[in-house]
XYZ file of C-alpha atoms in Angstrom:
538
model
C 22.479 6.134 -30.103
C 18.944 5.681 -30.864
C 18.180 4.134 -27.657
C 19.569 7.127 -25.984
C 17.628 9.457 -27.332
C 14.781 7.663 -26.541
C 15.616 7.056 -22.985
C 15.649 11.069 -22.478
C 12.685 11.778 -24.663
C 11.123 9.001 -22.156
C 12.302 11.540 -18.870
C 11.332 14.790 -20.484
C 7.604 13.272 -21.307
C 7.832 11.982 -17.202
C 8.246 15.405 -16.054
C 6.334 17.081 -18.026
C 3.422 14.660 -17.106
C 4.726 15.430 -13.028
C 4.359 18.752 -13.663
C 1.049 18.989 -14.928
C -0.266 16.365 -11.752
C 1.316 18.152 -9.134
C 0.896 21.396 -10.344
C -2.072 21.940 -12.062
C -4.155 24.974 -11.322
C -7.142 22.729 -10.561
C -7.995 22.104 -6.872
C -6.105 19.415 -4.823
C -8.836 17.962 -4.170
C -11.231 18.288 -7.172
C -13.885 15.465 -6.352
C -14.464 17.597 -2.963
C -14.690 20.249 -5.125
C -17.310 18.269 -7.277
C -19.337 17.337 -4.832
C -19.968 20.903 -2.941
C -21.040 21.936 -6.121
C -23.420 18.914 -6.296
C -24.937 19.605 -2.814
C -24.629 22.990 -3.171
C -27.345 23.054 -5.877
C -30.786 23.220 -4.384
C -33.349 22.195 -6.677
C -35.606 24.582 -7.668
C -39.632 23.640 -7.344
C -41.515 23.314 -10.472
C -44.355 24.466 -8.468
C -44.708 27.716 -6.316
C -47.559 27.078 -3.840
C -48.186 30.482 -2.855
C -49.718 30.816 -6.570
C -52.371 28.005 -5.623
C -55.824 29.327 -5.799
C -57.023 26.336 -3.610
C -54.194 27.593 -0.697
C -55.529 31.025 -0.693
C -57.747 29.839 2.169
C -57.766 30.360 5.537
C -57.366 27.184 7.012
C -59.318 25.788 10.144
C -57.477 22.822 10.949
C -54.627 20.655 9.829
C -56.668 17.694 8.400
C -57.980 20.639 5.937
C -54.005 21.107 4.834
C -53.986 17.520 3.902
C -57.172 17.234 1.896
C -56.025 20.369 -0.042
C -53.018 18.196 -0.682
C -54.446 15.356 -1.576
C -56.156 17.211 -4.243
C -53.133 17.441 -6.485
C -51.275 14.583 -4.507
C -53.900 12.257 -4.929
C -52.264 8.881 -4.287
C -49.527 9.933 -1.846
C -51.349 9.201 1.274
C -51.316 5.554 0.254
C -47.557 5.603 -0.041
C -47.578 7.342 3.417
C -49.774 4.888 4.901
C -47.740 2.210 4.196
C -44.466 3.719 5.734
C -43.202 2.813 9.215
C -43.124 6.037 9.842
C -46.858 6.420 9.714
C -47.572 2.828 10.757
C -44.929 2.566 13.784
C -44.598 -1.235 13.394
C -43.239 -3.365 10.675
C -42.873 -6.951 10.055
C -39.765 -8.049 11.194
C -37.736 -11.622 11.504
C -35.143 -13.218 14.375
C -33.757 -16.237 13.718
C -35.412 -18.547 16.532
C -38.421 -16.529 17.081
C -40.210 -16.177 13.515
C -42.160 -13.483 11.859
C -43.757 -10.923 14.207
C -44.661 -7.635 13.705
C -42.663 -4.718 15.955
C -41.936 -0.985 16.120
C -42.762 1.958 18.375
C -46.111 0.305 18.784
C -44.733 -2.670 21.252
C -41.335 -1.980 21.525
C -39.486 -0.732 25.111
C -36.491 1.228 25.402
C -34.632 2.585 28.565
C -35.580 6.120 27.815
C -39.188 7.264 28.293
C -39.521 3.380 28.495
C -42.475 3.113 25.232
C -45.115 5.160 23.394
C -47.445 2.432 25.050
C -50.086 4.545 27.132
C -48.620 7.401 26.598
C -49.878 8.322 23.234
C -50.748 11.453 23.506
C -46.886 12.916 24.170
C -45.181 10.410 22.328
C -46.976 11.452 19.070
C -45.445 14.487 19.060
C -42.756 12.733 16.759
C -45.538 11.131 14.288
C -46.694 11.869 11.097
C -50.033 12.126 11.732
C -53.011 14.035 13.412
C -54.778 12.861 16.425
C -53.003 9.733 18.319
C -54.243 10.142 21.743
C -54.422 6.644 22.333
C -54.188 3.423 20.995
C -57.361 3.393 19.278
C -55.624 6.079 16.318
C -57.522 5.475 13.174
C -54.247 4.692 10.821
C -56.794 4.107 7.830
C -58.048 8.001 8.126
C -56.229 9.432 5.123
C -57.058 12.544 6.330
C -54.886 12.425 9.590
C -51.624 12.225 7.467
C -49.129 15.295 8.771
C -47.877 16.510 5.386
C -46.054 20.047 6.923
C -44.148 18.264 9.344
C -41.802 16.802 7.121
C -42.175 19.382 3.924
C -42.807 22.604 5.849
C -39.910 24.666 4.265
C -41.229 28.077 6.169
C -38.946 26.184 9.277
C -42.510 27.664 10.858
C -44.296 24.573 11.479
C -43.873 22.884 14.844
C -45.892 20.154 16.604
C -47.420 20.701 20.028
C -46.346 19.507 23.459
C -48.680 16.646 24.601
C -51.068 17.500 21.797
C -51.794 14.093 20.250
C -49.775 15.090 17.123
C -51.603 18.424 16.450
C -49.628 21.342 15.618
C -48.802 23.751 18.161
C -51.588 26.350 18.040
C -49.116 29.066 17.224
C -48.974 27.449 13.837
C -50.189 29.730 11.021
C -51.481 26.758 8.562
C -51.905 29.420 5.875
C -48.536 30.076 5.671
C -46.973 26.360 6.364
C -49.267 25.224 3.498
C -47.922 27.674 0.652
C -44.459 26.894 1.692
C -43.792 23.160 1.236
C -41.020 21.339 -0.725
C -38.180 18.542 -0.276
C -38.143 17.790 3.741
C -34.587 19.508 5.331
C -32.749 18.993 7.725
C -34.919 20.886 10.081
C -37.867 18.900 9.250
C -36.249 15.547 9.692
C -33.961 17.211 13.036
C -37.661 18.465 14.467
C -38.140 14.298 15.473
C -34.776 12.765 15.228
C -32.845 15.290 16.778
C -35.449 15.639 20.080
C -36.252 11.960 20.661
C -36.022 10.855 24.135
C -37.407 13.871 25.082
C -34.402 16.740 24.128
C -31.434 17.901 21.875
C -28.886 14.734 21.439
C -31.147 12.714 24.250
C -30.778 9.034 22.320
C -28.522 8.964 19.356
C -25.202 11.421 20.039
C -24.309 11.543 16.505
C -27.788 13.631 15.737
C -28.737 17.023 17.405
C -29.219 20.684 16.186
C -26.081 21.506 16.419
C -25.790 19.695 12.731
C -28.039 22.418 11.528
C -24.897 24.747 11.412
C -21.633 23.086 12.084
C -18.361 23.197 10.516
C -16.853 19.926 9.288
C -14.794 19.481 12.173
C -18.126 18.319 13.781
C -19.753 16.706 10.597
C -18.118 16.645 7.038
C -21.575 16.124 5.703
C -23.754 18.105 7.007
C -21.319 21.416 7.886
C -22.523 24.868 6.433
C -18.567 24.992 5.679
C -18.331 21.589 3.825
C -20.810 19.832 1.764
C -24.296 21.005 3.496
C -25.996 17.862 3.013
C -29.336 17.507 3.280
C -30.496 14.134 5.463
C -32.668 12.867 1.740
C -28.636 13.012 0.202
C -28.408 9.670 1.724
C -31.911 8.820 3.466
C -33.631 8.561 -0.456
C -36.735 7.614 -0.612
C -39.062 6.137 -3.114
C -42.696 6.584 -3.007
C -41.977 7.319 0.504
C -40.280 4.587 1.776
C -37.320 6.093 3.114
C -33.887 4.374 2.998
C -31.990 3.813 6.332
C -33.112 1.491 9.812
C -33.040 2.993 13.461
C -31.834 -0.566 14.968
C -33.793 0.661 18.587
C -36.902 -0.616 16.304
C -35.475 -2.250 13.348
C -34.881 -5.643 12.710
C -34.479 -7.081 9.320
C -30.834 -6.005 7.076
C -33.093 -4.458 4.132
C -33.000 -0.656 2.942
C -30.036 0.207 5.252
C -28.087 3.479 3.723
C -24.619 2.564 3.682
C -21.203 5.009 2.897
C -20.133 2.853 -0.076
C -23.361 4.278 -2.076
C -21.243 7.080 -2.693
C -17.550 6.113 -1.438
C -17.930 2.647 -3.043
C -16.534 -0.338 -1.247
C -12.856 0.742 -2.166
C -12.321 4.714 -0.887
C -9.244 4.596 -0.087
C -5.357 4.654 -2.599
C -4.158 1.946 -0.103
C -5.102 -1.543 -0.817
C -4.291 -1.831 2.553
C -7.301 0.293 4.137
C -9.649 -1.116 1.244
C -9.033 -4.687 2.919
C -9.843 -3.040 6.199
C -13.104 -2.888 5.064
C -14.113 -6.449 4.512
C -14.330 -6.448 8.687
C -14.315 -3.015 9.831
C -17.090 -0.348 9.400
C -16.414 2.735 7.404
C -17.671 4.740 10.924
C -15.235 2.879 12.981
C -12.732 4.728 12.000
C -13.718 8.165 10.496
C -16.311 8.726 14.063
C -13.501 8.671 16.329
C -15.863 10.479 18.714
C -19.686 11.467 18.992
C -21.621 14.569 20.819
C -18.811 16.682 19.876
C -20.799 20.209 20.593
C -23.950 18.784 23.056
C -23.445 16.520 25.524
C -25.901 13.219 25.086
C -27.437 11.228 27.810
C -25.151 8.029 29.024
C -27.654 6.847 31.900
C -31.219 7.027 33.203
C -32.095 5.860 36.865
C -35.784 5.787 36.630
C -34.985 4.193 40.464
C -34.263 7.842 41.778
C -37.866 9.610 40.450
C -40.173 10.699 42.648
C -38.471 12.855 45.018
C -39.525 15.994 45.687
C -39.483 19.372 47.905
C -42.031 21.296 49.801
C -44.450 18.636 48.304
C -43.456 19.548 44.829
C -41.388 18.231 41.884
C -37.896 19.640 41.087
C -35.056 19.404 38.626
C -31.088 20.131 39.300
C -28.652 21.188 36.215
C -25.400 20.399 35.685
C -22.932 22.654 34.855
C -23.640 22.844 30.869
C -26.996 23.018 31.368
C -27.963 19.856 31.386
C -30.833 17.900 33.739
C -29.024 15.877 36.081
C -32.087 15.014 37.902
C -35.783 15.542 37.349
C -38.468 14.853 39.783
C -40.716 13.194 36.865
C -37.702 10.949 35.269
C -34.865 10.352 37.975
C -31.208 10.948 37.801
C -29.422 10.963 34.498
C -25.521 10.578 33.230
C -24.372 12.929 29.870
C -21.138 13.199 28.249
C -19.581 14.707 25.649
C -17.000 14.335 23.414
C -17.123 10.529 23.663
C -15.267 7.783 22.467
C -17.746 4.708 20.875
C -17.300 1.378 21.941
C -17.388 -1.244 19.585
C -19.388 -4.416 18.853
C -19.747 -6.891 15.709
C -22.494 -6.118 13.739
C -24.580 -8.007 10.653
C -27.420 -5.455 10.295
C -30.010 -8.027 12.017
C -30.958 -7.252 15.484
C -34.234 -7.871 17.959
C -35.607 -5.829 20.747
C -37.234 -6.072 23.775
C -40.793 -6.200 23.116
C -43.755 -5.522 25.893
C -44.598 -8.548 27.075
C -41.156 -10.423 26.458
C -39.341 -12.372 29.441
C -36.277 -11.204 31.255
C -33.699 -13.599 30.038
C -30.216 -11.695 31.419
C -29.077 -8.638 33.609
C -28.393 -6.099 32.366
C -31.779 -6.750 30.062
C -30.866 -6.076 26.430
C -33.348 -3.590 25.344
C -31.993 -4.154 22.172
C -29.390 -6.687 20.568
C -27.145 -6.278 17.518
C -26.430 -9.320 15.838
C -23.297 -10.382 14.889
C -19.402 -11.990 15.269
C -16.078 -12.255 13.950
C -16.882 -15.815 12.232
C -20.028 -14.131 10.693
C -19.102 -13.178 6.813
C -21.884 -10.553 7.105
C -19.989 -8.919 10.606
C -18.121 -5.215 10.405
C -17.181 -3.944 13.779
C -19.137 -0.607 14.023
C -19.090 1.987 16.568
C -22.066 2.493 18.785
C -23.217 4.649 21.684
C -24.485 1.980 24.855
C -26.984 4.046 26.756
C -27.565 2.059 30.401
C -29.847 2.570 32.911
C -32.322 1.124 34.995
C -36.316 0.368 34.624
C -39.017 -0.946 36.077
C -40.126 -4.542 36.102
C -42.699 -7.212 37.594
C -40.604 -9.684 40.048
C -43.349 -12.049 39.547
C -44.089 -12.135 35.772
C -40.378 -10.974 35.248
C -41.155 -8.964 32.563
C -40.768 -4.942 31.934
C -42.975 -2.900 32.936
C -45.264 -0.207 30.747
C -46.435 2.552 33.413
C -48.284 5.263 32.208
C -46.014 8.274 32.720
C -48.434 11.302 31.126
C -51.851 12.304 31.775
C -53.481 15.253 31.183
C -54.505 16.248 35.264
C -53.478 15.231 38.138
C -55.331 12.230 40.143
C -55.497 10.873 36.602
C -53.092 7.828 37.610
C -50.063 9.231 35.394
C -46.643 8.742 36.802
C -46.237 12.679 36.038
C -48.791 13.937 38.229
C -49.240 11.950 40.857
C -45.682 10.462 41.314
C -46.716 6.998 42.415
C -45.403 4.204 41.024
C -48.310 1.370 41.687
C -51.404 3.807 40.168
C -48.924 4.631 37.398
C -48.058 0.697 36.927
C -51.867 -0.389 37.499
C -53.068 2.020 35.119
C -50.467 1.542 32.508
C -50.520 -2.197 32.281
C -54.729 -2.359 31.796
C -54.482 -0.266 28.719
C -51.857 -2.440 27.573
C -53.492 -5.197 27.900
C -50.457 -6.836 29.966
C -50.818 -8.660 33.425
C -49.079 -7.126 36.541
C -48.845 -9.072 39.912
C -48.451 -5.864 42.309
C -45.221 -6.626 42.774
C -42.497 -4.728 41.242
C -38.588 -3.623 41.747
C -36.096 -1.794 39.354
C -33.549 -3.740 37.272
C -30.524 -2.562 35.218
C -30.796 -2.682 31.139
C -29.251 -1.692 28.583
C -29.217 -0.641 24.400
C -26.965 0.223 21.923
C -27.193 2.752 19.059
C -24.963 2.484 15.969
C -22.899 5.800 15.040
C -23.654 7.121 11.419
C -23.102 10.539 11.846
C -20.745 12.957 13.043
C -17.860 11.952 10.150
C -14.699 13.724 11.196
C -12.044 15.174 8.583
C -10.016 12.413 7.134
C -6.890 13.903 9.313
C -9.229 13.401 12.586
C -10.037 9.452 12.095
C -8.219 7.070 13.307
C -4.687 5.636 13.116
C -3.351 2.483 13.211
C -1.820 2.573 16.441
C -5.437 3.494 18.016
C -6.227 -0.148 17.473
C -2.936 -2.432 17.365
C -1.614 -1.633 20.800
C -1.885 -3.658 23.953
C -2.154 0.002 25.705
C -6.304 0.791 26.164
C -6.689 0.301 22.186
C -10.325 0.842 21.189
C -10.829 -2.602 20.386
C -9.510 -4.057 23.839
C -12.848 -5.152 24.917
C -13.736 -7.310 21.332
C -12.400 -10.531 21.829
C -12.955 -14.037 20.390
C -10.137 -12.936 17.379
C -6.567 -12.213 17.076
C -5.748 -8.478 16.082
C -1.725 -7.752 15.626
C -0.458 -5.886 17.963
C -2.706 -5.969 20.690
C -2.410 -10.017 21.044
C -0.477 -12.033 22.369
C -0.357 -16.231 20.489
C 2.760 -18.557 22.479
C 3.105 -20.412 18.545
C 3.188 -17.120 16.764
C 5.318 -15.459 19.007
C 7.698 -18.222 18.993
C 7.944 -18.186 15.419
C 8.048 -15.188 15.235
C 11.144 -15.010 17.607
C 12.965 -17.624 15.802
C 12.356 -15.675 12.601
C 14.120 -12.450 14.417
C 16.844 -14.591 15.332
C 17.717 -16.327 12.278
C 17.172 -13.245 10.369
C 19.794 -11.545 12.602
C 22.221 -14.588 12.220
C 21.683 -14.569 8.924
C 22.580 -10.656 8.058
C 25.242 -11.757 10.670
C 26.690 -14.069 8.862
C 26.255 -12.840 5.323
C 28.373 -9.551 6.724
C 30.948 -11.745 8.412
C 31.121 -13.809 5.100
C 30.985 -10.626 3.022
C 34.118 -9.177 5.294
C 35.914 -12.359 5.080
C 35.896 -12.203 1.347
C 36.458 -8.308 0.840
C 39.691 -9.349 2.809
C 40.781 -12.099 0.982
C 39.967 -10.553 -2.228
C 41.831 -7.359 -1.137
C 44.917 -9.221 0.154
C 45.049 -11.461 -3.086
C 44.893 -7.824 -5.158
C 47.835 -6.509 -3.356
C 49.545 -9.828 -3.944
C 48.782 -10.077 -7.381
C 50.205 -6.136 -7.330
C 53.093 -6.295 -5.419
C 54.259 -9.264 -7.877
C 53.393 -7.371 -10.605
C 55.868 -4.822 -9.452
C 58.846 -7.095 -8.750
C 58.365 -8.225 -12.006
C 58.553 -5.092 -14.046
C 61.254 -4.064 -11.890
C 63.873 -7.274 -12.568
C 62.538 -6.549 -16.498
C 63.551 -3.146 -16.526
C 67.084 -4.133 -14.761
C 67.644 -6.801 -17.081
C-alpha cells in the first residue's frame, strides 16, 4: 500500500513540475530575453564633454582635436600607435616562409589592387591625419584620428582623396564635445565602404546593418539584440579583438561565437559534435548580402574605354556599377549562397613583390584540411577577377590609379596603363620590364556576419544529399549521405538484408509458435471438455 501511495505522490509532483516548465508566465525564451536587456543598456559616460572648458574652442584643425585629447588621455596615443589599425602592417608567420612583416602597407588584393601609391585615397579608411604618401610620419602623435572612431554626433566624416583629413564640412567643435564608445556607424564608416562602396568586399558588412531586422542579422537588428560591433570586437588598450584574413595571418585575437554561445549551444549532443569540424557560421549564414548586392568580380582588363573622349559608367538594374571607365566591368549578387573551404585561422597573402606561383593567383590563402585538428569548414565569400601583372618578372603589378590632375601619370586621369604602371612601380620601389598582360586571381573572405534566425539556418538535408549539397565541392573526406564507399555500402547492404531476414524469420518463428501454442490450447480444451462430460454422465 505504501508503495502505492508513493508511486502517485511521485506523478502528482511530475505534473506539477510540467506545469510550471511549460507554462510559466516567464518568456519562452528568457536568455533572449536576458540578453536584449543586456545590449539594450547603453552605458552612460562618466564624462559629458560639452562641459569641457578646454573644448569650448574653436578648433582650426584636426591635429588640434587630438592634442586637446591627449590632454586628459595622455597615454592613449601610445596604445593607438601600436595598433594595426594605425600601423597597417603587423608581424606575421607562414609556415615555410618565416617571420615577415605584412598588412595594407605591402599587401595586394583584387579590388583597388593596394594602398601602395595611392595613399592619398586609400587613407580615407585610416586612423590618422595626413598619409599622402608613403613617407606618413606614424611616430607624429599628433596625427592620430580620435573622432573617426568615437565621434558619437554620427557628424564626423573623412574626405574623398584627402590624405585622411576630415571632409571640410566637418564642424570639429561639435565632433569634439560629442565623443564616446565607437558605434556601429563609426566602425561601418571604414568597414562597411572598403573597396570603394556599400557591401564592395565583405557581403556580410554594409549599412544596411545599421537598421535591419533579425531576419537580416540577429545581432545587430534594431528589432533583436542591437549589438554594437565592440559587443564582440573588445578591445584592450586598443588592441581590438577580431582578424580581417585579406591582411591577417597569424590565429591570435580572433573573436569567435563560443565567447558567448560556448562551445556547446545547442540541447542536441548531436549538433554540439557538429562543432568539433564545422563552423558555427556554416550553418546559421545560410546566405550573405541579403538587402545590398556585393561585388562577385572585377575585370580591371575592360577599363579604359570611353565615349566622346571621356570616361563613363553603366548601372545595372539595382543601381549598381556594372562598368566604370576608371575600374572595368564588375559582377554583384545578392542573396548568395557561401561556398565552403577548411579553415585553421592561419592564412598568407599575396604580397607586392611575391612570384606568381598558380592561375588563378591566390590573393589570399586560408589554411587548412580535414586531417588538420585545428580545421572547421567555414563559409566564405570568393571574390574573382582579373589584374594586372609583369610577363617578365611574373609578378603583380602596383599601378598608380589616383592622382590629383590629370597628365600626373595616374591610371584615373590619364587612362593609360604603361604611365600608370611606370609611375606606380618607381614609388614602390619594384622593378617592371615594360611588359605586361592581365591574369585571373582570386581571394576569399570568411562570413561572420549576417546570422540568420535559428529557423533560417541550415538543415541536415542541405548537406547529406548527393543532390547540389553545399558541401559537394569539399572533398578529400567521407560525409553520409552525399558519398558513396563500395566496402561500406556493401556492408551496409548485407546489414539491410540480414536485418530483414532476421525480422523475417523471427515473425515466421513467432507465427509458427502462436499456432502451435493455439492449437495445443484448443487441444488441451477440447479434452478438457470430453472429460467433464463422461464425469458428469457417469
Amino acid at each position: 500500500m505504501y508503495r502505492s501511495i508513493a508511486i502517485v505522490i511521485g506523478i502528482i509532483i511530475a505534473l506539477l513540475v510540467a506545469v510550471n516548465v511549460f507554462h510559466s508566465d516567464e518568456p519562452a525564451n528568457l536568455k533572449l530575453e536576458m540578453l536584449k536587456q543586456e545590449y539594450a543598456f547603453k552605458p552612460v559616460p562618466s564624462v559629458d564633454h560639452h562641459k569641457l572648458a578646454i573644448l569650448q574652442a574653436q578648433f582650426k584643425t584636426p591635429q588640434e582635436v587630438t592634442e586637446t585629447c591627449l590632454t586628459c588621455h595622455t597615454e592613449t596615443h601610445k596604445e593607438i600607435m601600436s595598433s594595426s589599425h594605425w600601423n597597417w602592417d603587423r608581424l606575421s608567420y607562414v609556415k615555410g616562409k618565416g617571420v615577415y612583416t605584412s598588412g595594407k602597407k605591402n599587401v595586394m588584393n583584387n579590388f583597388c589592387l593596394g594602398s601602395n601609391s595611392n595613399e592619398k585615397a586609400c587613407a580615407k579608411c585610416h586612423i590618422g591625419y595626413g598619409m599622402g604618401s608613403d613617407e606618413f610620419d606614424f611616430a607624429n602623435a599628433r596625427n592620430v584620428d580620435c573622432m573617426v572612431c568615437h565621434d558619437n554626433s554620427e557628424e564626423y566624416l573623412k574626405g574623398a582623396s584627402m590624405a585622411g583629413y576630415p571632409d571640410r564640412s566637418v564642424n570639429l567643435h561639435n565632433v569634439a564635445q560629442s565623443v564616446g564608445m565607437p558605434t556601429k556607424t563609426n566602425c561601418g564608416s571604414c568597414h562597411f565602404f572598403s573597396g570603394g562602396g556599400n557591401n564592395v568586399k565583405h557581403g556580410d558588412l554594409e549599412v544596411a546593418q545599421l537598421s535591419c531586422d533579425r531576419e537580416v542579422d540577429v545581432h545587430m537588428a534594431s528589432n533583436g539584440l542591437n549589438m554594437e560591433c565592440v559587443a564582440c570586437h573588445t578591445a584592450q588598450n586598443h588592441q581590438i579583438k577580431g582578424k580581417l584574413y585579406s591582411v591577417s595571418t597569424n590565429n591570435i585575437d580572433r573573436s569567435n561565437c563560443a565567447d558567448c554561445h560556448t562551445s556547446t549551444p545547442h540541447f542536441s549532443d548531436v549538433l554540439n559534435r557538429h562543432g568539433s569540424k564545422i563552423a558555427c557560421q556554416t550553418c546559421h549564414i545560410p546566405e550573405y548580402a541579403k538587402v545590398n548586392s556585393t561585388k562577385m568580380s572585377w575585370k580591371w582588363s575592360e577599363a579604359g574605354k570611353l565615349k566622346d573622349g571621356f570616361p563613363y559608367e553603366e548601372e545595372d538594374s539595382l543601381g549598381n556599377h556594372n562598368y566604370m571607365s576608371i575600374k572595368g566591368a564588375f559582377v554583384w549578387e545578392r542573396n548568395v549562397k557561401p561556398d565552403y573551404v577548411w579553415f585553421n585561422g592561419t592564412a598568407e597573402q599575396y604580397r607586392l613583390g611575391d612570384s606568381i606561383t598558380e592561375v588563378p593567383v591566390q590573393m589570399n590563402t586560408l589554411h587548412g584540411s580535414y586531417n588538420d585538428k585545428n580545421s572547421k569548414i567555414i563559409p566564405v565569400k570568393i571574390h574573382t577577377g582579373d589584374q594586372i601583372y609583369d610577363t617578365e618578372y611574373n609578378r603583380l603589378i602596383q599601378p598608380l590609379l589616383y592622382g590629383d590632375e590629370k597628365g600626373d601619370g595616374a591610371y584615373w586621369n590619364d587612362f593609360n596603363w604603361d604611365k600608370a604602371i611606370k609611375k606606380g612601380m618607381e614609388i614602390t620601389g619594384e622593378p617592371f620590364s615594360g611588359n605586361y598582360d592581365f591574369i585571373e586571381t582570386e581571394m576569399y573572405w570568411p562570413l561572420n556576419h549576417m546570422v540568420s534566425p535559428k529557423d533560417k539556418s541550415l538543415s541536415c538535408v542541405d548537406c547529406h544529399t548527393r543532390n547540389n549539397g553545399r558541401l559537394e565541392k569539399l572533398t578529400g573526406f567521407y560525409l553520409p549521405g552525399r558519398d558513396t564507399n563500395s566496402t561500406l555500402d556493401l556492408i551496409g547492404k548485407w546489414l539491410l538484408i540480414i536485418t530483414v531476414l532476421g525480422v523475417a524469420g523471427h515473425a515466421l518463428i513467432r507465427v509458427g509458435q502462436d499456432f502451435i501454442n493455439n492449437r495445443y490450447k484448443k487441444q488441451v480444451i477440447d479434452y478438457s471438455k470430453k472429460e467433464l462430460k463422461d464425469r458428469l454422465d457417469s
